[in-house]
PDB file of C-alpha atoms and ligand atoms in Angstrom:
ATOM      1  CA  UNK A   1      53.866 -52.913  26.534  1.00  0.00           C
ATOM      2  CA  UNK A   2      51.693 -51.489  29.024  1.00  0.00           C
ATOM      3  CA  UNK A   3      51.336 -48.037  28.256  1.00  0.00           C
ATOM      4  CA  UNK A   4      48.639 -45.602  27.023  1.00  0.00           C
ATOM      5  CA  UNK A   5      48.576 -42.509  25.012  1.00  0.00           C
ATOM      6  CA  UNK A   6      46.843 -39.289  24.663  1.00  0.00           C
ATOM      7  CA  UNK A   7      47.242 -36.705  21.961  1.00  0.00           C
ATOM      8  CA  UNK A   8      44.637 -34.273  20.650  1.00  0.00           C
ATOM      9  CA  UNK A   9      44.777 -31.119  18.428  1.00  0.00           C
ATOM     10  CA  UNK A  10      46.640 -33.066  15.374  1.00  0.00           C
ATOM     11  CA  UNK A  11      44.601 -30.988  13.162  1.00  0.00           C
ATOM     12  CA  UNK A  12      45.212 -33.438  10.090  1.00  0.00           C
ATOM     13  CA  UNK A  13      44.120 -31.942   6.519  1.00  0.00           C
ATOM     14  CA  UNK A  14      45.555 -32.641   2.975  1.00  0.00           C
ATOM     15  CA  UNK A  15      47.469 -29.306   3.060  1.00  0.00           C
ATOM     16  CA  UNK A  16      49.726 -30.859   5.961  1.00  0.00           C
ATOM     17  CA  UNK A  17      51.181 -33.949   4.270  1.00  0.00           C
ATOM     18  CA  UNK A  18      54.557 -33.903   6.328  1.00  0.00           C
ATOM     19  CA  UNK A  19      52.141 -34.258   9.397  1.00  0.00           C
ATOM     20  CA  UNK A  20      49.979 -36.279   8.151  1.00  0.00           C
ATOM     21  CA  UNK A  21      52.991 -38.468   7.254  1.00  0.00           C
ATOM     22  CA  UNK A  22      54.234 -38.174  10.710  1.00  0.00           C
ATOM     23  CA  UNK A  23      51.014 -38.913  12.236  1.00  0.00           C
ATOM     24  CA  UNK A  24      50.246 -42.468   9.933  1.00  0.00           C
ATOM     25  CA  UNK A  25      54.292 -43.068  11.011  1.00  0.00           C
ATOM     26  CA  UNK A  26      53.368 -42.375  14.323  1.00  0.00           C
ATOM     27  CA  UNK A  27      50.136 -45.274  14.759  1.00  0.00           C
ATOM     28  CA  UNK A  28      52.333 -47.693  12.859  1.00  0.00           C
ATOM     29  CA  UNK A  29      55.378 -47.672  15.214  1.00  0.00           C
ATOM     30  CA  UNK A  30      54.905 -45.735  18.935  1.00  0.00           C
ATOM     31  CA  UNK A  31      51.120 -46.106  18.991  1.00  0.00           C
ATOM     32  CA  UNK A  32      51.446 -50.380  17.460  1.00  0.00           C
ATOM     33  CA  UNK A  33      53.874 -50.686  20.905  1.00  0.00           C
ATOM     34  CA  UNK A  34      50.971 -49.163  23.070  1.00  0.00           C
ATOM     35  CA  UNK A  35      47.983 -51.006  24.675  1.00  0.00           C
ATOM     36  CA  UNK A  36      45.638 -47.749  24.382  1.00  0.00           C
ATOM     37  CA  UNK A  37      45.357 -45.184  22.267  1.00  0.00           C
ATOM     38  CA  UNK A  38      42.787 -41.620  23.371  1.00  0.00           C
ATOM     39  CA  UNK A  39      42.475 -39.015  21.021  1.00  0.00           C
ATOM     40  CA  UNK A  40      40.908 -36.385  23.121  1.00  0.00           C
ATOM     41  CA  UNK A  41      39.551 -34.337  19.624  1.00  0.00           C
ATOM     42  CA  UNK A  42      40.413 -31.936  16.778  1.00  0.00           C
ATOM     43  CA  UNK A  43      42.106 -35.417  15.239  1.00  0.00           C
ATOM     44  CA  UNK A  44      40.776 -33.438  11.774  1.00  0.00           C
ATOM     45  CA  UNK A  45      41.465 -29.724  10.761  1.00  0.00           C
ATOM     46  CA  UNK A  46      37.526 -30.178  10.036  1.00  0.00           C
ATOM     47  CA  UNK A  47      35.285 -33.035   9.237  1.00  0.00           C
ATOM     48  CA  UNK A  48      32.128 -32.465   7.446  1.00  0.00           C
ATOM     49  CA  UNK A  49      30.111 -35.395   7.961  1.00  0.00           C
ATOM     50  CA  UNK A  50      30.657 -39.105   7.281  1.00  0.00           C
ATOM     51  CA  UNK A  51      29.730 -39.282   4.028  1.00  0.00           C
ATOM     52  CA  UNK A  52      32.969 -37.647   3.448  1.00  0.00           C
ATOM     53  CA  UNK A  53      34.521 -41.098   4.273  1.00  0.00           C
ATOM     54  CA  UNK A  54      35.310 -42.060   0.767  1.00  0.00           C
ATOM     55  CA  UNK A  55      37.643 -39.132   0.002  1.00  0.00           C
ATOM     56  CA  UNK A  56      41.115 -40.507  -0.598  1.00  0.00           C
ATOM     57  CA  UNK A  57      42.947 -38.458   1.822  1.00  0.00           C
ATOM     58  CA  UNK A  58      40.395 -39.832   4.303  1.00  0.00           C
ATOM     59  CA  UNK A  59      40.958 -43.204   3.396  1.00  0.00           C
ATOM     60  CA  UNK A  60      44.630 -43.106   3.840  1.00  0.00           C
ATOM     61  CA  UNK A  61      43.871 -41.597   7.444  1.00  0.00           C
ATOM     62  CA  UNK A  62      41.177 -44.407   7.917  1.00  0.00           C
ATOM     63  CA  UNK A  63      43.137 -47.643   6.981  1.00  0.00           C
ATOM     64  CA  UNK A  64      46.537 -46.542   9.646  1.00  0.00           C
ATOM     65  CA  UNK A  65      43.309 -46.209  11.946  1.00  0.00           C
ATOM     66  CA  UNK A  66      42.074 -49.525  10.858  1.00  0.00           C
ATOM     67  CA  UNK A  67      45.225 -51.582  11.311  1.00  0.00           C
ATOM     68  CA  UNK A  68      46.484 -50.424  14.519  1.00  0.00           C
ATOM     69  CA  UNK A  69      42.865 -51.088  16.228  1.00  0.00           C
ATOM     70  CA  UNK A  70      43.208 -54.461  14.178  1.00  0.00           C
ATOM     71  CA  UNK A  71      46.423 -55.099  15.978  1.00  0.00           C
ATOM     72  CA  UNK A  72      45.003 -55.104  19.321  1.00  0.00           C
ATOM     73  CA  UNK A  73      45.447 -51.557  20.446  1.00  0.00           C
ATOM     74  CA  UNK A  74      42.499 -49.914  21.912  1.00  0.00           C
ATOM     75  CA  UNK A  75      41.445 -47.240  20.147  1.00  0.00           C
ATOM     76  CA  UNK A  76      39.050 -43.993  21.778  1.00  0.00           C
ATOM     77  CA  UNK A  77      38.317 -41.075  20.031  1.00  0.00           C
ATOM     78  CA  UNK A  78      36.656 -37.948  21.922  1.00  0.00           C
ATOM     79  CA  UNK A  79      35.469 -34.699  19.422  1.00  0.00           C
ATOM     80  CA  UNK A  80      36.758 -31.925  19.286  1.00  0.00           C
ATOM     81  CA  UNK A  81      35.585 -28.445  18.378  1.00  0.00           C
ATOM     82  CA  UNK A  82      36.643 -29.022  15.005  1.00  0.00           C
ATOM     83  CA  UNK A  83      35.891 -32.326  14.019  1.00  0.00           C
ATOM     84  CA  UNK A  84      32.104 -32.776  16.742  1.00  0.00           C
ATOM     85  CA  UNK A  85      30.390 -34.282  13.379  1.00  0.00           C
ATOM     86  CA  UNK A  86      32.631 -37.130  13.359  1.00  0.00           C
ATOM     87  CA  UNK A  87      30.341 -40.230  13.346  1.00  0.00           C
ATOM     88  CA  UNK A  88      29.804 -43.981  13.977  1.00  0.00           C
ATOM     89  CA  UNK A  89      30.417 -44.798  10.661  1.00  0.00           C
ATOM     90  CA  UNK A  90      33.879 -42.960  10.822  1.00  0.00           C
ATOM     91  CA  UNK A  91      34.566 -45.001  14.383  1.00  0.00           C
ATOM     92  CA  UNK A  92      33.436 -48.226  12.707  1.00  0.00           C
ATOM     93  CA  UNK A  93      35.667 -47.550   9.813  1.00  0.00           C
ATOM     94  CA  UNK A  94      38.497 -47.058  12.466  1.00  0.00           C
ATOM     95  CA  UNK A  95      37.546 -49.397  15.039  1.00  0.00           C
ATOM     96  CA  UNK A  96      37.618 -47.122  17.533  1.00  0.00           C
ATOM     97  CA  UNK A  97      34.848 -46.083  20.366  1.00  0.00           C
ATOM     98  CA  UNK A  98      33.781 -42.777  20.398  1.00  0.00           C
ATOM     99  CA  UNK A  99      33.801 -41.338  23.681  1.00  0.00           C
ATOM    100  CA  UNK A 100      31.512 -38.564  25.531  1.00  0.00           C
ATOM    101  CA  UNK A 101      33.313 -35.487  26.750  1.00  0.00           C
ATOM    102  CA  UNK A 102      33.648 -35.457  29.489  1.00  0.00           C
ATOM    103  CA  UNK A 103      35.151 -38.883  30.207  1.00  0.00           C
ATOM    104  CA  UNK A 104      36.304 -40.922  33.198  1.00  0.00           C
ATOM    105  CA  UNK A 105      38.487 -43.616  33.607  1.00  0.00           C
ATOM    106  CA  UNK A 106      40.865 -46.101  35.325  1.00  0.00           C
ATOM    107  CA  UNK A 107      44.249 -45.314  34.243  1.00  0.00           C
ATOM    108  CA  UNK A 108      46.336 -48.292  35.929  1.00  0.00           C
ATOM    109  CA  UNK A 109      44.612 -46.991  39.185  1.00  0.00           C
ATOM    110  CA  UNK A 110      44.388 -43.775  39.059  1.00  0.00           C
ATOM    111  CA  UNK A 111      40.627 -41.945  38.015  1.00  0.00           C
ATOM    112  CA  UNK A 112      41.482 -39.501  35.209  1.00  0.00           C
ATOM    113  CA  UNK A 113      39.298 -37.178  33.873  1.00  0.00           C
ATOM    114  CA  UNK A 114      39.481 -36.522  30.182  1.00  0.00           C
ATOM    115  CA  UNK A 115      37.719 -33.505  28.339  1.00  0.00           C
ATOM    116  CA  UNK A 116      38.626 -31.805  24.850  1.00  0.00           C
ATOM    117  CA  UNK A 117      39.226 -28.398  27.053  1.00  0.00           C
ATOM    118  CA  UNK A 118      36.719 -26.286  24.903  1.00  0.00           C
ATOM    119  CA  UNK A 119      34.137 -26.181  27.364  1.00  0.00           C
ATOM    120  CA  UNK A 120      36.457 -24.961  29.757  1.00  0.00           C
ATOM    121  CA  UNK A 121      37.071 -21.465  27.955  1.00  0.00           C
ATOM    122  CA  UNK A 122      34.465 -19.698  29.568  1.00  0.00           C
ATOM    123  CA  UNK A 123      35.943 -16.133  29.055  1.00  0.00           C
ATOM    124  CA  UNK A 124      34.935 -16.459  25.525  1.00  0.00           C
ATOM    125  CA  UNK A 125      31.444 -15.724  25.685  1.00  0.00           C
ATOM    126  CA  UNK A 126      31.439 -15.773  21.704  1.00  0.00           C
ATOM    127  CA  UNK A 127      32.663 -19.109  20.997  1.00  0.00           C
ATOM    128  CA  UNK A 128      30.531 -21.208  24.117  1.00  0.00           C
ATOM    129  CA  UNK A 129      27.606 -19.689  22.074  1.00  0.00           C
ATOM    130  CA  UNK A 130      28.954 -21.015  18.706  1.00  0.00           C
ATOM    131  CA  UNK A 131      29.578 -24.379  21.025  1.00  0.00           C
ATOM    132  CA  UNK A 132      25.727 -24.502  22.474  1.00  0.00           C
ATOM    133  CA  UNK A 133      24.425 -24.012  18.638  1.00  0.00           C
ATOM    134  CA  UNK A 134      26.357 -26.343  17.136  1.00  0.00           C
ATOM    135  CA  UNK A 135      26.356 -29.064  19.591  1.00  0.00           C
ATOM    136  CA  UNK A 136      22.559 -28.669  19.129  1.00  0.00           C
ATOM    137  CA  UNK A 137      21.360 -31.938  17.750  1.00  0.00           C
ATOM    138  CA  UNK A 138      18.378 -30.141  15.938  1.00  0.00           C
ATOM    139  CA  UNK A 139      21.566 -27.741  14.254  1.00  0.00           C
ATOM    140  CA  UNK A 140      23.546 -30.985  13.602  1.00  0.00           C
ATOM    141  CA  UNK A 141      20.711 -32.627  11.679  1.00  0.00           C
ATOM    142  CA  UNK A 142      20.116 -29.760   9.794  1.00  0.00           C
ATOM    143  CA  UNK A 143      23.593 -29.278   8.501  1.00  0.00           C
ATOM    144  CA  UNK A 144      24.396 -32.660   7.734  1.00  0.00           C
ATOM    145  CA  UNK A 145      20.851 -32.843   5.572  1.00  0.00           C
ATOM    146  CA  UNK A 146      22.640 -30.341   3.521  1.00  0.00           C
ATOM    147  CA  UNK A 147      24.941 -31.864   0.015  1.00  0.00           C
ATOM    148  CA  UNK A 148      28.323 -32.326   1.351  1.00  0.00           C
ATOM    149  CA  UNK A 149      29.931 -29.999  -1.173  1.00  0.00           C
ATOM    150  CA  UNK A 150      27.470 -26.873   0.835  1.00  0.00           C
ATOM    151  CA  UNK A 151      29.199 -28.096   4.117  1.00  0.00           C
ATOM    152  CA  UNK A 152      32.507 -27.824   3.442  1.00  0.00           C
ATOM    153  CA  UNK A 153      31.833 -24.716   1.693  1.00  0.00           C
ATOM    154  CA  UNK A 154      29.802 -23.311   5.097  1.00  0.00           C
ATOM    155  CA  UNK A 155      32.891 -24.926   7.359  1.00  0.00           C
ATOM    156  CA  UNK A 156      35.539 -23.246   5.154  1.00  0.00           C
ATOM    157  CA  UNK A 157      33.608 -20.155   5.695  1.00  0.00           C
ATOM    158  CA  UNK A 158      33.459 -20.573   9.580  1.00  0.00           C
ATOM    159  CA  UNK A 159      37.235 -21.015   9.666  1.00  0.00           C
ATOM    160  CA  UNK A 160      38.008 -18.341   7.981  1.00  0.00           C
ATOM    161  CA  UNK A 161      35.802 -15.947  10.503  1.00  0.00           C
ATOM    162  CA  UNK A 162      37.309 -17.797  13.497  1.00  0.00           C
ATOM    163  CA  UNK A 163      40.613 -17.642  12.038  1.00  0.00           C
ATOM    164  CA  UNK A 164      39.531 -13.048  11.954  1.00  0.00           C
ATOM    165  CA  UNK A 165      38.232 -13.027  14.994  1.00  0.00           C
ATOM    166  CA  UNK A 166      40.865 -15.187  16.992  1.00  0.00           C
ATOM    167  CA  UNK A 167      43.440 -12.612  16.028  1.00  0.00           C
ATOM    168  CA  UNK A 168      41.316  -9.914  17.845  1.00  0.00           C
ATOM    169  CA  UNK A 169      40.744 -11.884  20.811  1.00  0.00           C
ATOM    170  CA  UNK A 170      43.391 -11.946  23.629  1.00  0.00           C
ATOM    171  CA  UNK A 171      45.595 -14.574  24.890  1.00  0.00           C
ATOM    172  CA  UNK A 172      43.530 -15.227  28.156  1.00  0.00           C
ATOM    173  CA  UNK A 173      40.863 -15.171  26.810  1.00  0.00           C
ATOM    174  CA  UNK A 174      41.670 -18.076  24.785  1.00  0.00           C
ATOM    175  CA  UNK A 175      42.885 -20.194  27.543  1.00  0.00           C
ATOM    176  CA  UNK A 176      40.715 -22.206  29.818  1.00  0.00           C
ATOM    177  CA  UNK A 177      39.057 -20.331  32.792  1.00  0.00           C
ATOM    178  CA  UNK A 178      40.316 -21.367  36.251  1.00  0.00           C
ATOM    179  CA  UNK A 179      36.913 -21.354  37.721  1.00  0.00           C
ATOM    180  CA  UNK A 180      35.864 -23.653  34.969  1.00  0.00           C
ATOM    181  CA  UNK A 181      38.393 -26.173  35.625  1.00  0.00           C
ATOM    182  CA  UNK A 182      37.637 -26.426  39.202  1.00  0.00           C
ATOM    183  CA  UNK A 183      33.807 -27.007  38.733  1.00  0.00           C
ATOM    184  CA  UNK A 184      34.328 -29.653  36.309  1.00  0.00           C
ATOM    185  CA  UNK A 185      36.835 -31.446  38.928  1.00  0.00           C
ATOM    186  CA  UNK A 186      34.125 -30.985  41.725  1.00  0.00           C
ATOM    187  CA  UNK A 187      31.412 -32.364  39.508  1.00  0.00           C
ATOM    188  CA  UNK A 188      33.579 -35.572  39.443  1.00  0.00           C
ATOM    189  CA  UNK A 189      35.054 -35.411  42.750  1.00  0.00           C
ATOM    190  CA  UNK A 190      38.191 -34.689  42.171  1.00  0.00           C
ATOM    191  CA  UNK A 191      40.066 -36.919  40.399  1.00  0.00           C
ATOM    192  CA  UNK A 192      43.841 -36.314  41.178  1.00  0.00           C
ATOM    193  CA  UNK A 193      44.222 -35.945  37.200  1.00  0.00           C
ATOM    194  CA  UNK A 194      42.823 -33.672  34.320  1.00  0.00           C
ATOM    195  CA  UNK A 195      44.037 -34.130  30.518  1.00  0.00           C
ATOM    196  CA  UNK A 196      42.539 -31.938  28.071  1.00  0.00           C
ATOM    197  CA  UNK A 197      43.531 -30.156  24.640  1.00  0.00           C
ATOM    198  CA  UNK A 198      42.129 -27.193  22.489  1.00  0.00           C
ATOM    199  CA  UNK A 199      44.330 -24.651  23.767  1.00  0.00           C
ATOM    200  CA  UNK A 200      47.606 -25.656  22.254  1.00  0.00           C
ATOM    201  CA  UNK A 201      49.272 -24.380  25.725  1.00  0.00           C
ATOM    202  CA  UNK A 202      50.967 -27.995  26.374  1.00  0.00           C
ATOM    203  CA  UNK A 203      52.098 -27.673  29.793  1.00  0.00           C
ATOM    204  CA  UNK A 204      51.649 -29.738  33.187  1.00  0.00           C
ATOM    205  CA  UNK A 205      49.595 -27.615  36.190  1.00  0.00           C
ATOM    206  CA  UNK A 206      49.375 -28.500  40.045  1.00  0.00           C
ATOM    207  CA  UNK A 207      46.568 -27.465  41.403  1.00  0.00           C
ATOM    208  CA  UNK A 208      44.928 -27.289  44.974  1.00  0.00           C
ATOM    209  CA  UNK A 209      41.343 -27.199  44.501  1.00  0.00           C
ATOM    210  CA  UNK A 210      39.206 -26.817  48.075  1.00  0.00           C
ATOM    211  CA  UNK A 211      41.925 -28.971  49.841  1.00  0.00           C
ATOM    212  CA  UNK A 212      42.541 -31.471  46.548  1.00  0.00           C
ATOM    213  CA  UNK A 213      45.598 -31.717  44.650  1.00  0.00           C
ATOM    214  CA  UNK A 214      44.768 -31.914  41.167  1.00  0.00           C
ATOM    215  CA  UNK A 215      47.020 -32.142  38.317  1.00  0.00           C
ATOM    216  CA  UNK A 216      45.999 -30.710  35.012  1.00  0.00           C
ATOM    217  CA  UNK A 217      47.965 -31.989  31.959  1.00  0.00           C
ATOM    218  CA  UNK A 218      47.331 -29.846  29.005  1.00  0.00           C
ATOM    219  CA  UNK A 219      48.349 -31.742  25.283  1.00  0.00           C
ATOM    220  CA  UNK A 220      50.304 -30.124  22.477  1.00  0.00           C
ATOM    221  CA  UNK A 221      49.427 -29.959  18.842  1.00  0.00           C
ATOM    222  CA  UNK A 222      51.004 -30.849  16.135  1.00  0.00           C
ATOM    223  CA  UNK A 223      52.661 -27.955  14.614  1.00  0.00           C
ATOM    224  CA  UNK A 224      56.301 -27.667  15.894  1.00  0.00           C
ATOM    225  CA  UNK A 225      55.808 -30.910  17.639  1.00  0.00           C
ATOM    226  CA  UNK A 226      54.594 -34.366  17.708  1.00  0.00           C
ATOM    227  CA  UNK A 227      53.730 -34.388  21.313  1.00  0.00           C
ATOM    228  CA  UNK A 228      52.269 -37.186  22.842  1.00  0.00           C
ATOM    229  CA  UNK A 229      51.358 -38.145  26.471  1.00  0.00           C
ATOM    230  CA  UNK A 230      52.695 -41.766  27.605  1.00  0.00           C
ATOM    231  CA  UNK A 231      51.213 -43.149  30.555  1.00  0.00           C
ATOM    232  CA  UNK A 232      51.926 -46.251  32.405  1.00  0.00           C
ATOM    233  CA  UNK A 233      52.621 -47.420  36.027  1.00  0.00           C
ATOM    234  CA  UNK A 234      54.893 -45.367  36.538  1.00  0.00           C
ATOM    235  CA  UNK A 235      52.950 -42.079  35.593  1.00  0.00           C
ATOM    236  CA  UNK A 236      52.914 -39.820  32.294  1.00  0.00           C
ATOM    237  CA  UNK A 237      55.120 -38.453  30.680  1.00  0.00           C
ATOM    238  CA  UNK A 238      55.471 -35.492  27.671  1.00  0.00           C
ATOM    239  CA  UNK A 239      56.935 -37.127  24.842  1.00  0.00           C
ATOM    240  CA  UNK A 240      57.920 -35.719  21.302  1.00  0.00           C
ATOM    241  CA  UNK A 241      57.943 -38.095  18.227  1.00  0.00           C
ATOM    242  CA  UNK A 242      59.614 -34.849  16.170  1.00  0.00           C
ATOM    243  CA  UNK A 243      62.637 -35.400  19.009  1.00  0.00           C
ATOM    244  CA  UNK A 244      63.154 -38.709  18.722  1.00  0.00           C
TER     245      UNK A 244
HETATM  246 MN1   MN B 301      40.011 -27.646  19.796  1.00  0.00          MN
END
């Protein structure tokens, strides 16, 4: 079937088995159907490193990866805040490309812009200078040089302290910054459509930027939902696997 998909935010750990049931339920039947797969990041709740490949719960995660890009599906994965370590051994594993953010492409003729969204939360000062540090390649090579077991321990640590300090911060905040969103369309010309995660606000926005329509097409997460984002001639669609 010609069709593509987006999702992002799925935040899968070991503590959310019914999702991550869903979500291995979810590549073997809707995704199998599709010719395209994009996981625009935060696939993990957190991912250490690639050496932490082996784990079991990984594994599982890994080989529903493995067969649906074995299938024929085409399979891109973008990071996300939470999971920027994954590597090439993960995407080899997977048989998936990883993909810079942000992205263009051709979506059956239309140029779509694809981003994670974090970038585009400008208002919190805090976080973009978390973001510029740990995006640092110097910081990256440094923290994966560390034993694995000191990682997780550091990231279980960081999520705790985001976890504090997100219930201080407010809503707005939190969302992207309208400014933000219209100088990353005008660095790419405006393409008539944005998709992008991170803020969990799924939710479709027309915008006129300078004279350009632009329409902004924010993801859900995987909480309360199973959304997805279908694409295909005929244009996208919101779609819930939890509804279904
Ligand atoms: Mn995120």
């Amino acid at each position: 079937m010609n069709q593509t998909l987006f999702i992002s935010d799925i935040h899968l750990c070991e503590e959310r088995p019914q999702i991550t049931a869903l979500f291995l339920d979810f590549l073997a039947t809707t995704v199998k159907q599709a010719e395209t797969l994009y996981i625009l990041g935060d696939l993990f709740e957190y991912w250490a490193g690639d050496d932490d490949l082996p784990d079991p719960y990984h594994q599982r995660l890994v080989a529903g990866l493995q067969t649906l890009s074995a299938s024929g599906t085409r399979l891109y994965v973008m990071h996300g805040n939470r999971d920027l370590l994954l590597g090439q051994e993960f995407m080899q594993a997977c048989g998936a490309r990883l993909l810079p953010d942000p992205t263009v492409i051709e979506l059956y003729g239309k140029t779509v812009l694809l981003t994670h969204g974090d970038k585009l939360c400008t208002d919190d000062v805090k976080y973009q200078e978390f973001r510029r540090q740990v995006h640092d390649p110097a910081w990256q090579k440094t923290f994966l040089a560390q034993p694995l077991a000191n990682r997780k321990a550091q990231i279980a640590g960081m999520r705790q302290q985001s976890e504090q300090e997100k219930s201080h911060k407010s809503e707005a905040i939190m969302d992207v910054n309208a400014g933000a969103v219209a100088r990353l369309l005008g660095e790419y010309d405006f393409p008539p459509l944005l998709i992008h995660g991170h803020t969990h606000r799924m939710n479709r926005h027309a915008l006129n930027i300078s004279g350009h329509q632009c329409e902004r097409i924010v993801l859900g997460d995987w909480y309360e939902s199973g959304s997805y984002l279908e694409c295909g001639m005929q244009g996208c669609v919101m779609q819930d696997i939890m509804a279904t």
